[in-house]
Short mmCIF file of C-alpha atoms and ligand atoms in Angstrom, two decimals:
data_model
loop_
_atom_site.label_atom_id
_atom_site.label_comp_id
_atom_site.label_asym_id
_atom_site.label_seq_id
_atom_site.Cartn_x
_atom_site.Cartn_y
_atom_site.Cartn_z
CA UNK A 8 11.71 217.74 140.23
CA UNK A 9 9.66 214.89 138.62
CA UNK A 10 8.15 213.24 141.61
CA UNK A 11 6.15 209.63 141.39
CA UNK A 12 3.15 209.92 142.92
CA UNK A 13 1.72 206.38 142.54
CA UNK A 14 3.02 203.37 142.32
CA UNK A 15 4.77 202.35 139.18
CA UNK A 16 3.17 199.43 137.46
CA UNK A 17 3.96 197.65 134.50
CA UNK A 18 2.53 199.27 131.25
CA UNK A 19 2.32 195.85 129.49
CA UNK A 20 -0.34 192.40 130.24
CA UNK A 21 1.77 189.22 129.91
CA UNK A 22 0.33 186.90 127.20
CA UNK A 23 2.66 183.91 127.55
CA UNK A 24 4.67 182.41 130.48
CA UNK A 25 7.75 180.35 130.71
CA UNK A 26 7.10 178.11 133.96
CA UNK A 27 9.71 177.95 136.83
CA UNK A 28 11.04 174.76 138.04
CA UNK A 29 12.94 175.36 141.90
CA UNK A 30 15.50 172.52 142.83
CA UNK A 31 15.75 171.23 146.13
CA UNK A 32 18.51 172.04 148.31
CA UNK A 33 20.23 168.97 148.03
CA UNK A 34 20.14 169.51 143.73
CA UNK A 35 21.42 172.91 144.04
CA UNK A 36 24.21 171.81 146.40
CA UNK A 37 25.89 169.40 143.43
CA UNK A 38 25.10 171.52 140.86
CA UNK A 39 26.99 173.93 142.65
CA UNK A 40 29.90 172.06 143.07
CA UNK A 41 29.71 170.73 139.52
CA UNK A 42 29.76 174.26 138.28
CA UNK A 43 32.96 174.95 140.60
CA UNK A 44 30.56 177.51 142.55
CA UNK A 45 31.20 180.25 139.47
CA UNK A 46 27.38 181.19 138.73
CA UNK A 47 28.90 181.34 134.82
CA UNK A 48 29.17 177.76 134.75
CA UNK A 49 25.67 176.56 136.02
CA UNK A 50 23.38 175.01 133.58
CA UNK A 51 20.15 177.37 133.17
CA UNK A 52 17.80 174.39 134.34
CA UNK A 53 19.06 174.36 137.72
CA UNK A 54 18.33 178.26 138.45
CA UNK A 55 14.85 179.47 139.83
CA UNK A 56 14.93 183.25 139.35
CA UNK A 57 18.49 184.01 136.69
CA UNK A 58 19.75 187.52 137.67
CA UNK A 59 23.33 186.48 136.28
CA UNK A 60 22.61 189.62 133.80
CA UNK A 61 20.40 191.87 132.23
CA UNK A 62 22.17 191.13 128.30
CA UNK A 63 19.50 188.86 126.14
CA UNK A 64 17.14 188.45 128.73
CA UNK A 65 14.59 190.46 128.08
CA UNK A 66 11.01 189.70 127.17
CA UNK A 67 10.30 190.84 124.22
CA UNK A 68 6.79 193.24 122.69
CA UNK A 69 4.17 191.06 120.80
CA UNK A 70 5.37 193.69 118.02
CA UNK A 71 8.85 193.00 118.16
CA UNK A 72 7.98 188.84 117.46
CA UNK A 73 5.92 190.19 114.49
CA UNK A 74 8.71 192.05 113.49
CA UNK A 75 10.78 188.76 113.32
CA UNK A 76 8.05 187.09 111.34
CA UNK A 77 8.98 190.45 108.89
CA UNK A 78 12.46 188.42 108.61
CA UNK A 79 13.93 189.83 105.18
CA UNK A 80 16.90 187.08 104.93
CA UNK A 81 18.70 188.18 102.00
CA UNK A 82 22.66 187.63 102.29
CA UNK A 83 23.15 191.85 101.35
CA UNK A 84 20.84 194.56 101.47
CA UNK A 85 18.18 193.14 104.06
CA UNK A 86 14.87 196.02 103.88
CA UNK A 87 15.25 194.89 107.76
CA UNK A 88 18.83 196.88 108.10
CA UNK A 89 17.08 200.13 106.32
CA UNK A 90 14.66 199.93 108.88
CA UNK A 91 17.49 199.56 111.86
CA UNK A 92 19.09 202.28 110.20
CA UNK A 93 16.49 204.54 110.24
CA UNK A 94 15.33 203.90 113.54
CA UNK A 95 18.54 204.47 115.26
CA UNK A 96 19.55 207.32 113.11
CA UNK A 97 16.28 208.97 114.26
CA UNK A 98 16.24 208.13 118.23
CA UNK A 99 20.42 208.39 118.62
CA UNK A 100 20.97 210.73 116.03
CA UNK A 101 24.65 208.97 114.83
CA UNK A 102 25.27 209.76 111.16
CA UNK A 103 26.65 206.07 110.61
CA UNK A 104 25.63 202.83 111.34
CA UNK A 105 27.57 198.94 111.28
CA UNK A 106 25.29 196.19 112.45
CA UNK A 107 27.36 193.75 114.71
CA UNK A 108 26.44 190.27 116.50
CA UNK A 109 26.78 192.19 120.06
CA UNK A 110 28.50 194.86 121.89
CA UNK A 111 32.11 193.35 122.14
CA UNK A 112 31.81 192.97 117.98
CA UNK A 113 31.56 196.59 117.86
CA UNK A 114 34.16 197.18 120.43
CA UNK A 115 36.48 195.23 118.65
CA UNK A 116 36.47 196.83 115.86
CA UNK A 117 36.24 200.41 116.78
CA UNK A 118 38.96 199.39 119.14
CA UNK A 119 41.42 198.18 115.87
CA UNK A 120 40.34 201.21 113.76
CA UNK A 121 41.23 204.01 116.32
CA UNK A 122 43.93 202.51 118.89
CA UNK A 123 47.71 202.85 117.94
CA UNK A 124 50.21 200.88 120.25
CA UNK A 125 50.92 202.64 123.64
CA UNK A 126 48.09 204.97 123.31
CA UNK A 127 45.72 206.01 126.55
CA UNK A 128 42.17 205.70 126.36
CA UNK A 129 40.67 207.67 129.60
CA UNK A 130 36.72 206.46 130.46
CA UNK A 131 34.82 206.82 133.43
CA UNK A 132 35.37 203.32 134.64
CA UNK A 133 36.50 200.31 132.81
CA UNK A 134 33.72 197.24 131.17
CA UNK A 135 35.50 193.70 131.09
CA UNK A 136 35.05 193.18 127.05
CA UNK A 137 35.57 196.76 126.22
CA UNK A 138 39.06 197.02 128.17
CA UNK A 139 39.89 193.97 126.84
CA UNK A 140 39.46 194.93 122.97
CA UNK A 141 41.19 198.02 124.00
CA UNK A 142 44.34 196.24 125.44
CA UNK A 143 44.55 193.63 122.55
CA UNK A 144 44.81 196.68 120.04
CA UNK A 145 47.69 198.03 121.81
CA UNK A 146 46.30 200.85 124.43
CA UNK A 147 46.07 200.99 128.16
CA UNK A 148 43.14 201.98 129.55
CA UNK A 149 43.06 204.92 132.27
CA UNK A 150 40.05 205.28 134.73
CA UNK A 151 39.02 209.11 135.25
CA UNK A 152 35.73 208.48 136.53
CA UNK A 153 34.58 211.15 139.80
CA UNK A 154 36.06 209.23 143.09
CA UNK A 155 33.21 208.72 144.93
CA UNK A 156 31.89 206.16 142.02
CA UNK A 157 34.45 203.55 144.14
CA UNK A 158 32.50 204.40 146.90
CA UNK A 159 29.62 202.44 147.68
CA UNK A 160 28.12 204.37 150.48
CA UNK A 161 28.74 208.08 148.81
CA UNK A 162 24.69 209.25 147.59
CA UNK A 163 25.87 211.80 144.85
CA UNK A 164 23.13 210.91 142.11
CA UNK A 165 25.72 211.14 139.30
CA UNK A 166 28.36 208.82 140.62
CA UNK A 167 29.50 207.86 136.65
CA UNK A 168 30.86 211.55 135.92
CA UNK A 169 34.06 212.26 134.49
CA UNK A 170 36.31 213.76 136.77
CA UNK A 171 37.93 216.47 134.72
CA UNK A 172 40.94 217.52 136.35
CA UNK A 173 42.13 213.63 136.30
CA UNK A 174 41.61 213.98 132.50
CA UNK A 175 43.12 217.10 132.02
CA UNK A 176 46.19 215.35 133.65
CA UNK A 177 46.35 212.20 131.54
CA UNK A 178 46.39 215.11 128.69
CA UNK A 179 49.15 217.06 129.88
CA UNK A 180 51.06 213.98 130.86
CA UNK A 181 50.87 211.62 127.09
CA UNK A 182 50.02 214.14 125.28
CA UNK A 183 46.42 215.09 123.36
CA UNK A 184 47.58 212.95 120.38
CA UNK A 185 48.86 209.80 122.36
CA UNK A 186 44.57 209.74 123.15
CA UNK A 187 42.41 208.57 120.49
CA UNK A 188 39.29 208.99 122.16
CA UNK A 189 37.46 209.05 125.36
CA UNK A 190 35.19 206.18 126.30
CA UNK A 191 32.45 207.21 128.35
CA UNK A 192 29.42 204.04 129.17
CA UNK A 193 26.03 205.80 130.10
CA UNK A 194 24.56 204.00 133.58
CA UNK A 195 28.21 202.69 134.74
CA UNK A 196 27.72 199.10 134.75
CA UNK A 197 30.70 198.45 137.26
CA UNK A 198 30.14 201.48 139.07
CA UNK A 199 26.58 199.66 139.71
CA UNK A 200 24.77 201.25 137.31
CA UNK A 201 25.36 205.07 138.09
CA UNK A 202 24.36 207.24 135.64
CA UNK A 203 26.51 210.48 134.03
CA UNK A 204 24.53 213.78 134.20
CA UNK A 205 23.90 216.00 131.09
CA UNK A 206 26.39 218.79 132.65
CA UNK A 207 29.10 216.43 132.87
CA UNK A 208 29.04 215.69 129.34
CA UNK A 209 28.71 219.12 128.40
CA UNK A 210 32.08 219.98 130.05
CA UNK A 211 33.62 216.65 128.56
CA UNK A 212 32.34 217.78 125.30
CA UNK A 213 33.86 221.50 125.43
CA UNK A 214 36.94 220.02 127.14
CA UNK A 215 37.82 217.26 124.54
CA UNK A 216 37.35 219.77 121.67
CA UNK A 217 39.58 222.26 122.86
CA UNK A 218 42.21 219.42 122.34
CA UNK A 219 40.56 217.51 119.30
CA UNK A 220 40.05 214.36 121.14
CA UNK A 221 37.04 212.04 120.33
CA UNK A 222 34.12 210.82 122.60
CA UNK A 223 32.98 207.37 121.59
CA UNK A 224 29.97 206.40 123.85
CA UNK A 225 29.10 202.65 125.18
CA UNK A 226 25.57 203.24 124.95
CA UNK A 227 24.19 200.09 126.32
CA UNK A 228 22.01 201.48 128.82
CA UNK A 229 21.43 205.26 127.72
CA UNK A 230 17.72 205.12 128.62
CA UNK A 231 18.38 204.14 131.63
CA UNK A 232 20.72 206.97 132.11
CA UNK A 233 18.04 209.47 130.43
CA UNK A 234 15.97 208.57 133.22
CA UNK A 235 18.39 209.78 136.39
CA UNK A 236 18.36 212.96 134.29
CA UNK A 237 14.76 213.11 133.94
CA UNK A 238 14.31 212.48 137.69
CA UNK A 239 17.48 213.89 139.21
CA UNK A 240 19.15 216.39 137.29
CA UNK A 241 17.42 220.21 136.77
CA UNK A 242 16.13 221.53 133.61
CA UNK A 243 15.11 217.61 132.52
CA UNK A 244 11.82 217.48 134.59
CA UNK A 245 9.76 218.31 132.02
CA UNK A 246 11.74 216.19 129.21
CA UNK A 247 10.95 213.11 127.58
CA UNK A 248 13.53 210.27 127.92
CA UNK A 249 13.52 210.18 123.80
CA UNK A 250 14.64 213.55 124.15
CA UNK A 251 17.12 213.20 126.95
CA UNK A 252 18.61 210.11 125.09
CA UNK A 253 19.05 212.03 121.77
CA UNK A 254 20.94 215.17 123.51
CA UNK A 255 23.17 212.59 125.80
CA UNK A 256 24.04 211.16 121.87
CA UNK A 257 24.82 214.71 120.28
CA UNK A 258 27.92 214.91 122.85
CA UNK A 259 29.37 212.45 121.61
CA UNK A 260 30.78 211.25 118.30
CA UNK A 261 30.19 208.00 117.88
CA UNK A 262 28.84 205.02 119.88
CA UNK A 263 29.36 201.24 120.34
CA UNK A 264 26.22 199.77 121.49
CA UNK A 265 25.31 196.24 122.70
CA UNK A 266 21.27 196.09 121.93
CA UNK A 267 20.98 192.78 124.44
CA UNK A 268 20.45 195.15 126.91
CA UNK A 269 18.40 198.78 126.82
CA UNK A 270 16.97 197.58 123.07
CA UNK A 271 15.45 195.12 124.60
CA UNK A 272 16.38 191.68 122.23
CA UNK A 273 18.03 188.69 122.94
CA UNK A 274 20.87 189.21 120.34
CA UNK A 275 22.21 192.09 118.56
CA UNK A 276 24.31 195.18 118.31
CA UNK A 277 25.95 197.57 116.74
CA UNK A 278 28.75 200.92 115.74
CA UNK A 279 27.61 204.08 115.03
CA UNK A 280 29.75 206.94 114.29
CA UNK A 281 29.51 210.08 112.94
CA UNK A 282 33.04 210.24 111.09
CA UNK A 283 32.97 208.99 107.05
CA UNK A 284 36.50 207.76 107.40
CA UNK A 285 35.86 205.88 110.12
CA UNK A 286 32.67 204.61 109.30
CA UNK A 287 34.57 203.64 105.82
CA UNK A 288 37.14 202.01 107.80
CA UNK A 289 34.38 199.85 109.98
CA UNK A 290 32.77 198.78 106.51
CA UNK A 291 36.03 197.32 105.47
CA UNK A 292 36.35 195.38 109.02
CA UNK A 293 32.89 194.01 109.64
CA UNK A 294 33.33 191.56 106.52
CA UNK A 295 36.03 190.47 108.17
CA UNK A 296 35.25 189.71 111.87
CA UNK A 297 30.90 189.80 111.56
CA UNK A 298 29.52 189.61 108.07
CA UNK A 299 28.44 192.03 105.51
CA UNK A 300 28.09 195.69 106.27
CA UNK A 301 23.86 195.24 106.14
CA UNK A 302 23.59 192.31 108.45
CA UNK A 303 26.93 192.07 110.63
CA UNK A 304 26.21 188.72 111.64
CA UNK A 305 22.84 189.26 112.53
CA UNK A 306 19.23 187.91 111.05
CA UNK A 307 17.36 190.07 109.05
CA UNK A 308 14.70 189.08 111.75
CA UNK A 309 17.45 190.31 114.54
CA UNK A 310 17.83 193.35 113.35
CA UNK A 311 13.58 194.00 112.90
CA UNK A 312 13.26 193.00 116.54
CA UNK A 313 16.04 195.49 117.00
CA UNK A 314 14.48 198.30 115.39
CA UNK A 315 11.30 198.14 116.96
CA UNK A 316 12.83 197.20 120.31
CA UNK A 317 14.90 200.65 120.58
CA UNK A 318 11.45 202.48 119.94
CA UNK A 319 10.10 200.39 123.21
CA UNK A 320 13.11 201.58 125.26
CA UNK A 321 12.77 205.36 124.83
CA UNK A 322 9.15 204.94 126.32
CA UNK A 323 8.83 206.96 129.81
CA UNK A 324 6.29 204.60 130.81
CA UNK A 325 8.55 201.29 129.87
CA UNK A 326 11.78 202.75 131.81
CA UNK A 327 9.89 204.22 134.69
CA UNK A 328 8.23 200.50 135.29
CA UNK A 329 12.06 199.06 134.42
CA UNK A 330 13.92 201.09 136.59
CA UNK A 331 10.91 201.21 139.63
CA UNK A 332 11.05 197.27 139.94
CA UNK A 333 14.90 197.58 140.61
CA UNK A 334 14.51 200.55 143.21
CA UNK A 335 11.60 198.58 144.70
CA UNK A 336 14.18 195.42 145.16
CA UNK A 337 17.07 197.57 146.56
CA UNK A 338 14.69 199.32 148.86
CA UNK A 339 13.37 196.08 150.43
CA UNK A 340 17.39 195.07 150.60
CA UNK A 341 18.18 198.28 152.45
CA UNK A 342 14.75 197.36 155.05
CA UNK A 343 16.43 194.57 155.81
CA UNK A 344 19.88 196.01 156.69
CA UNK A 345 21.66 194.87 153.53
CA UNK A 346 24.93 196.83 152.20
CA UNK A 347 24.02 197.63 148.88
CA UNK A 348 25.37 200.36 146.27
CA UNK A 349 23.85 203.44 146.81
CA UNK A 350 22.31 205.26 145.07
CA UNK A 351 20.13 202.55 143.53
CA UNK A 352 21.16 202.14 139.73
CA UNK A 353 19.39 201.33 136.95
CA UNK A 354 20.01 197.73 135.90
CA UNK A 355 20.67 195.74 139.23
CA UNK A 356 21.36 195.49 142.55
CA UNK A 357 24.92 195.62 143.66
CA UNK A 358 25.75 194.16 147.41
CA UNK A 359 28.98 195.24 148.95
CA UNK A 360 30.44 191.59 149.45
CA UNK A 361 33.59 193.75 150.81
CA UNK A 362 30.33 195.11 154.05
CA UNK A 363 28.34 191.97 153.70
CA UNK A 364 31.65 189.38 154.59
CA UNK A 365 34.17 191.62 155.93
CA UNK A 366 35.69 188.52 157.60
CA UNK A 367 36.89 187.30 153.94
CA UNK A 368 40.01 188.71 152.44
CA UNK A 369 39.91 190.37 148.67
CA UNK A 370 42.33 187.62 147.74
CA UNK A 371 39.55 184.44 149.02
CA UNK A 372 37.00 186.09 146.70
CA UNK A 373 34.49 187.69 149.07
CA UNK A 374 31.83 188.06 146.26
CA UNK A 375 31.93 184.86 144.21
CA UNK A 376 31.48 183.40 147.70
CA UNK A 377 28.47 185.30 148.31
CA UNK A 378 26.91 184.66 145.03
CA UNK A 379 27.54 181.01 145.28
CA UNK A 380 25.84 181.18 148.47
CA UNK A 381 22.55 182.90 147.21
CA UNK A 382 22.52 180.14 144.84
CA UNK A 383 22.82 177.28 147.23
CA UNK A 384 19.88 179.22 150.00
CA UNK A 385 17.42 179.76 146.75
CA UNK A 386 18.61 178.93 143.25
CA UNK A 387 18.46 182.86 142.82
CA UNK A 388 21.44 182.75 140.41
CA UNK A 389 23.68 186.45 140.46
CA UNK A 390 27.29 187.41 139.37
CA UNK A 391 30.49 188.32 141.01
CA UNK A 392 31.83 192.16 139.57
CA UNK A 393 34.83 192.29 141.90
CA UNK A 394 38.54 190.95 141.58
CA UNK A 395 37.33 187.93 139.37
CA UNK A 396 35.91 189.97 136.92
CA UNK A 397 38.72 192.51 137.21
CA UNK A 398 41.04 189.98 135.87
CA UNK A 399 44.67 190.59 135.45
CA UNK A 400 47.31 193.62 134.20
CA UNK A 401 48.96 193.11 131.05
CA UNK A 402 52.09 192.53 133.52
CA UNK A 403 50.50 189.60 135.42
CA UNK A 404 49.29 191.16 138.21
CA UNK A 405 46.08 190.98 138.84
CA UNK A 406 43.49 194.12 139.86
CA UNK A 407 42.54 194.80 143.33
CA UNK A 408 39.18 196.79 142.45
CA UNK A 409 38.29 198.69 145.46
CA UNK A 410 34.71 197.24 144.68
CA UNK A 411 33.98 194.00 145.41
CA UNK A 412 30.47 193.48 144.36
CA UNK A 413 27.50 191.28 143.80
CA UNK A 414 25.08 192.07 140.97
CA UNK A 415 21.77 191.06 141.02
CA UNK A 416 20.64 192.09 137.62
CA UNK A 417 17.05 192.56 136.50
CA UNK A 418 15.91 191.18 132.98
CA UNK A 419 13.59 193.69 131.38
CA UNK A 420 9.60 192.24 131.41
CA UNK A 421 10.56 188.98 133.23
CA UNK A 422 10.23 188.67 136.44
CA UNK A 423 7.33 190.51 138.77
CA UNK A 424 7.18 191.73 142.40
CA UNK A 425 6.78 189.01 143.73
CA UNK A 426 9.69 187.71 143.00
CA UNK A 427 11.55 190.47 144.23
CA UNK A 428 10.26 189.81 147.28
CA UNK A 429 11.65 186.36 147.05
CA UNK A 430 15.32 187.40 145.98
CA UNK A 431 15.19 189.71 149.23
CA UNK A 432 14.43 187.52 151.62
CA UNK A 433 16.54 184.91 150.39
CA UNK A 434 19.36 187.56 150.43
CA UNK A 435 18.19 188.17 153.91
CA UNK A 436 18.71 184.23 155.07
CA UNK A 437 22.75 184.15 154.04
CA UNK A 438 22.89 187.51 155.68
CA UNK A 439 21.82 186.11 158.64
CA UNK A 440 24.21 183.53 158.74
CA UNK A 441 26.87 185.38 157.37
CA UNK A 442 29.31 184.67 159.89
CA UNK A 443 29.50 180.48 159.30
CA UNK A 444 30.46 181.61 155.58
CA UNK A 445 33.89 180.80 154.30
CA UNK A 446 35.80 182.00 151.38
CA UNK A 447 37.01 179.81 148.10
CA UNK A 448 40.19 179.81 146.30
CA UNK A 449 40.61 179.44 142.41
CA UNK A 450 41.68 175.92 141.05
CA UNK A 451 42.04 177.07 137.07
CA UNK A 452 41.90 180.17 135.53
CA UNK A 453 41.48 181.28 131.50
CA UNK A 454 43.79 183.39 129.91
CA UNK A 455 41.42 186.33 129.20
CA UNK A 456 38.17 186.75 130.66
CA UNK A 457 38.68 184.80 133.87
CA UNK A 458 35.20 185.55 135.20
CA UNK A 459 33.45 183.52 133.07
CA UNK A 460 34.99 180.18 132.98
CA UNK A 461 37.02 180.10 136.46
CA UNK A 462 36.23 177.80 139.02
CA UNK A 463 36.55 177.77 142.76
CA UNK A 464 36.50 175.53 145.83
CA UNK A 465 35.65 176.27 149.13
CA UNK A 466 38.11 176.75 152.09
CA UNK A 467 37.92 173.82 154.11
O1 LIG B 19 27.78 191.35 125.76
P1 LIG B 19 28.00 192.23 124.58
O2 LIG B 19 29.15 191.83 123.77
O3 LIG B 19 26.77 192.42 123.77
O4 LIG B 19 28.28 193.71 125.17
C1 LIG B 19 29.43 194.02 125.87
C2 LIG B 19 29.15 195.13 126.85
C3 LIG B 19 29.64 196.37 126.58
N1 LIG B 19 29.42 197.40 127.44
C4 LIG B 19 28.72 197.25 128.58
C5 LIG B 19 28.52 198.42 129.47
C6 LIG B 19 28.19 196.02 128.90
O5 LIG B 19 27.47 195.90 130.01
C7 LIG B 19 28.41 194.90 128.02
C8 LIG B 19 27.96 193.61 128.34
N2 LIG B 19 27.49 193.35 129.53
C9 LIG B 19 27.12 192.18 130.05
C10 LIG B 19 27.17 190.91 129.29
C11 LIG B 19 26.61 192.19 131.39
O6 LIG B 19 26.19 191.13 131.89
O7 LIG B 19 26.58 193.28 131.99
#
């Protein structure tokens, strides 16, 4: 086992800041309330520290903004897509490759090429936008993931594993051919960032081929995934993340990738597949929905930053430092007697709202009321992952997710220790007066996507 045996520290100097601005309590209390206390809705000028999400918020290299000064802008055939191309062939290893404007692009149309009406798609726990583009093309999705992964208190250190045996059912109940493929996200993102260990793929792998079903990967945070292997899983000790990453890729046969997140720039992604007739199939879509096959909607100067951003994230040094400063926050939490997700994952910090306010019912929104409150003690702005984001069945009903979280997600290169220490204690405040804190019920709700435009009022 890889131990750490100093402190991790960040393998970068910062050459230019972005100042902070914190509102006083009274400012935070209206803008609140203006943003019908849904952390979606607040404008970025009234949050201090903005843990809403990891996606476009990263800081990026000094050589990724040359690389955008490298802008090739040409409507077809940008020298900045060869080099994405390359890049990503060489560290993922995907035959194919279809430049989109960000994950949900991709999803989209991977989701119209390979989904028939009526058709199952198992993965190991579902992602808003990618169950979303999978129900609008006609499937339903199934979750298989292992069942401790709904468990926040359960320490197994691969918590986003496939549990076979509930796949093997799904088969023997539709049918191999009613499955197009299996979607399988590395570092579970509603599972709090768990990450799926190399044998589990290995056994997915043998498993789907036995029946000819497909593995299409969300690889939006593979390095940090490469990492738990590295440090958790035996046989990887001695492995590079660049390696880990590569072999996590070759079980798989194709990928859908949103680069706002592990590829560290603020817009961008991308499908990557290893099947010609698919890949054919995507080249006829993306003119549709994105743009032209060799820009998909993105700037030539996008798609540099891209390139040279996805050689950053397979770095051990960069993901030891990214991942550290999120175990150092959810360490601190725990100190201080906090219900958080357990193990710690690799993009956030996920409080058990369900632990934290067990006084509040599922139905009054236990976790957008906690995340509104955060807001109002610091202008430390988070996001609700529980039954907001879990939306509603195709039938109406809505989702009852046994988690009902809080994420507190870290931006890559933004923020330092210090103010971790700050999002802590400030967590630490509404904890202590956890008791005096009432839920909220919803005054208007979207059609699809409820979580990010909903808004809320407290219980009087
Ligand atoms: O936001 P997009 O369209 O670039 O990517 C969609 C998407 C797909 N898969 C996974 C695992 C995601 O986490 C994801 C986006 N996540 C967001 C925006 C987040 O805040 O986590």
């Amino acid at each position: 086992m890889k131990t750490i045996k100093r402190s991790w520290a960040e393998p970068y100097k910062i050459k230019m800041v972005e100042l902070l601005k914190m509102n006083s309590s009274a400012q935070r209390k209206k803008a609140m309330k203006d943003a019908g206390y849904n952390t979606f809705l607040l404008k970025s000028d009234d949050v201090y520290i903005d843990l809403l999400t990891d996606s476009g918020t990263s800081a990026m290299s000094d050589h990724q903004w040359s690389g955008m000064m490298m802008g090739d802008e040409a409507y077809a055939g940008s020298r900045n897509f060869y080099n994405l191309e390359r890049v990503a062939k060489e560290v993922y290893g995907y035959k194919y490759l279809i430049p989109t404007h960000q994950g949900r692009g991709a999803e989209n149309i991977l989701s119209k090429i390979l989904i028939k009406k009526g058709d199952i798609i198992p993965g190991n726990m579902y992602f808003t936008t990618t169950r979303l583009h999978q129900e609008l093309a006609g499937g339903k999705f199934e979750d298989i993931i292992i069942d401790s992964a709904h468990d926040p208190e359960n320490e197994f250190p691969f918590k986003g594993n496939v549990d076979l045996n509930k796949l093997e059912k799904l088969i023997k109940k539709h049918g191999a051919d009613k499955i197009p493929y299996i979607s399988i996200a590395t570092s579970v993102n509603m599972a709090g960032g768990q990450p799926i260990s190399m044998k589990n793929l290995k056994e997915l792998r043998a498993l789907t081929k036995k029946h000819n079903i497909l593995i299409i990967h969300d690889m939006t945070r593979v390095a940090e995934n490469a990492f738990f292997i590295q440090q958790k899983e035996k046989g990887y000790e001695m492995r590079s993340v660049k390696e880990i990453v590569k072999e996590i890729c070759s079980y798989t046969d194709g990928a859908t990738m949103s680069a706002k997140k592990d590829a560290l720039v603020n817009i961008g992604g991308f499908l990557t597949i290893n099947d010609w007739n698919i890949y054919e199939e995507a080249r006829n879509m993306v003119v549709v929905y994105e743009g032209l096959h060799t820009y998909g909607g993105l700037a030539g100067r996008d798609m540099e930053a891209m390139a040279i951003g996805i050689g950053e994230s397979v770095s051990d040094d960069h993901i030891r430092a990214r991942v550290g400063q999120v175990i150092y926050l959810g360490e601190k939490m725990l100190s201080y007697g906090i219900p958080i997700v357990k193990p710690i994952g690799g993009h956030g910090i996920f409080i058990d709202a369900k632990k934290f306010l067990p006084h509040i019912s599922q139905d009054n929104f236990p976790a957008q009321t906690l995340a509104a409150e955060i807001y109002l003690d610091s202008g430390v702005r988070t996001m609700e992952r529980g039954i907001v984001s879990a939306g509603r069945k195709t039938n109406g009903e809505n989702y009852y997710p046994k988690l009902e979280l809080v994420r507190f997600t870290i931006p890559r290169r933004v923020y330092t220790q210090a103010h971790m220490d700050v999002i802590a204690e400030s967590t630490r405040s509404v904890f202590e007066r956890k008791n005096k804190i009432k839920g909220m019920q919803m005054i208007y709700e979207p059609k699809y996507l409820r979580f990010f435009q909903a808004r809320f009022e407290k219980i009087k």
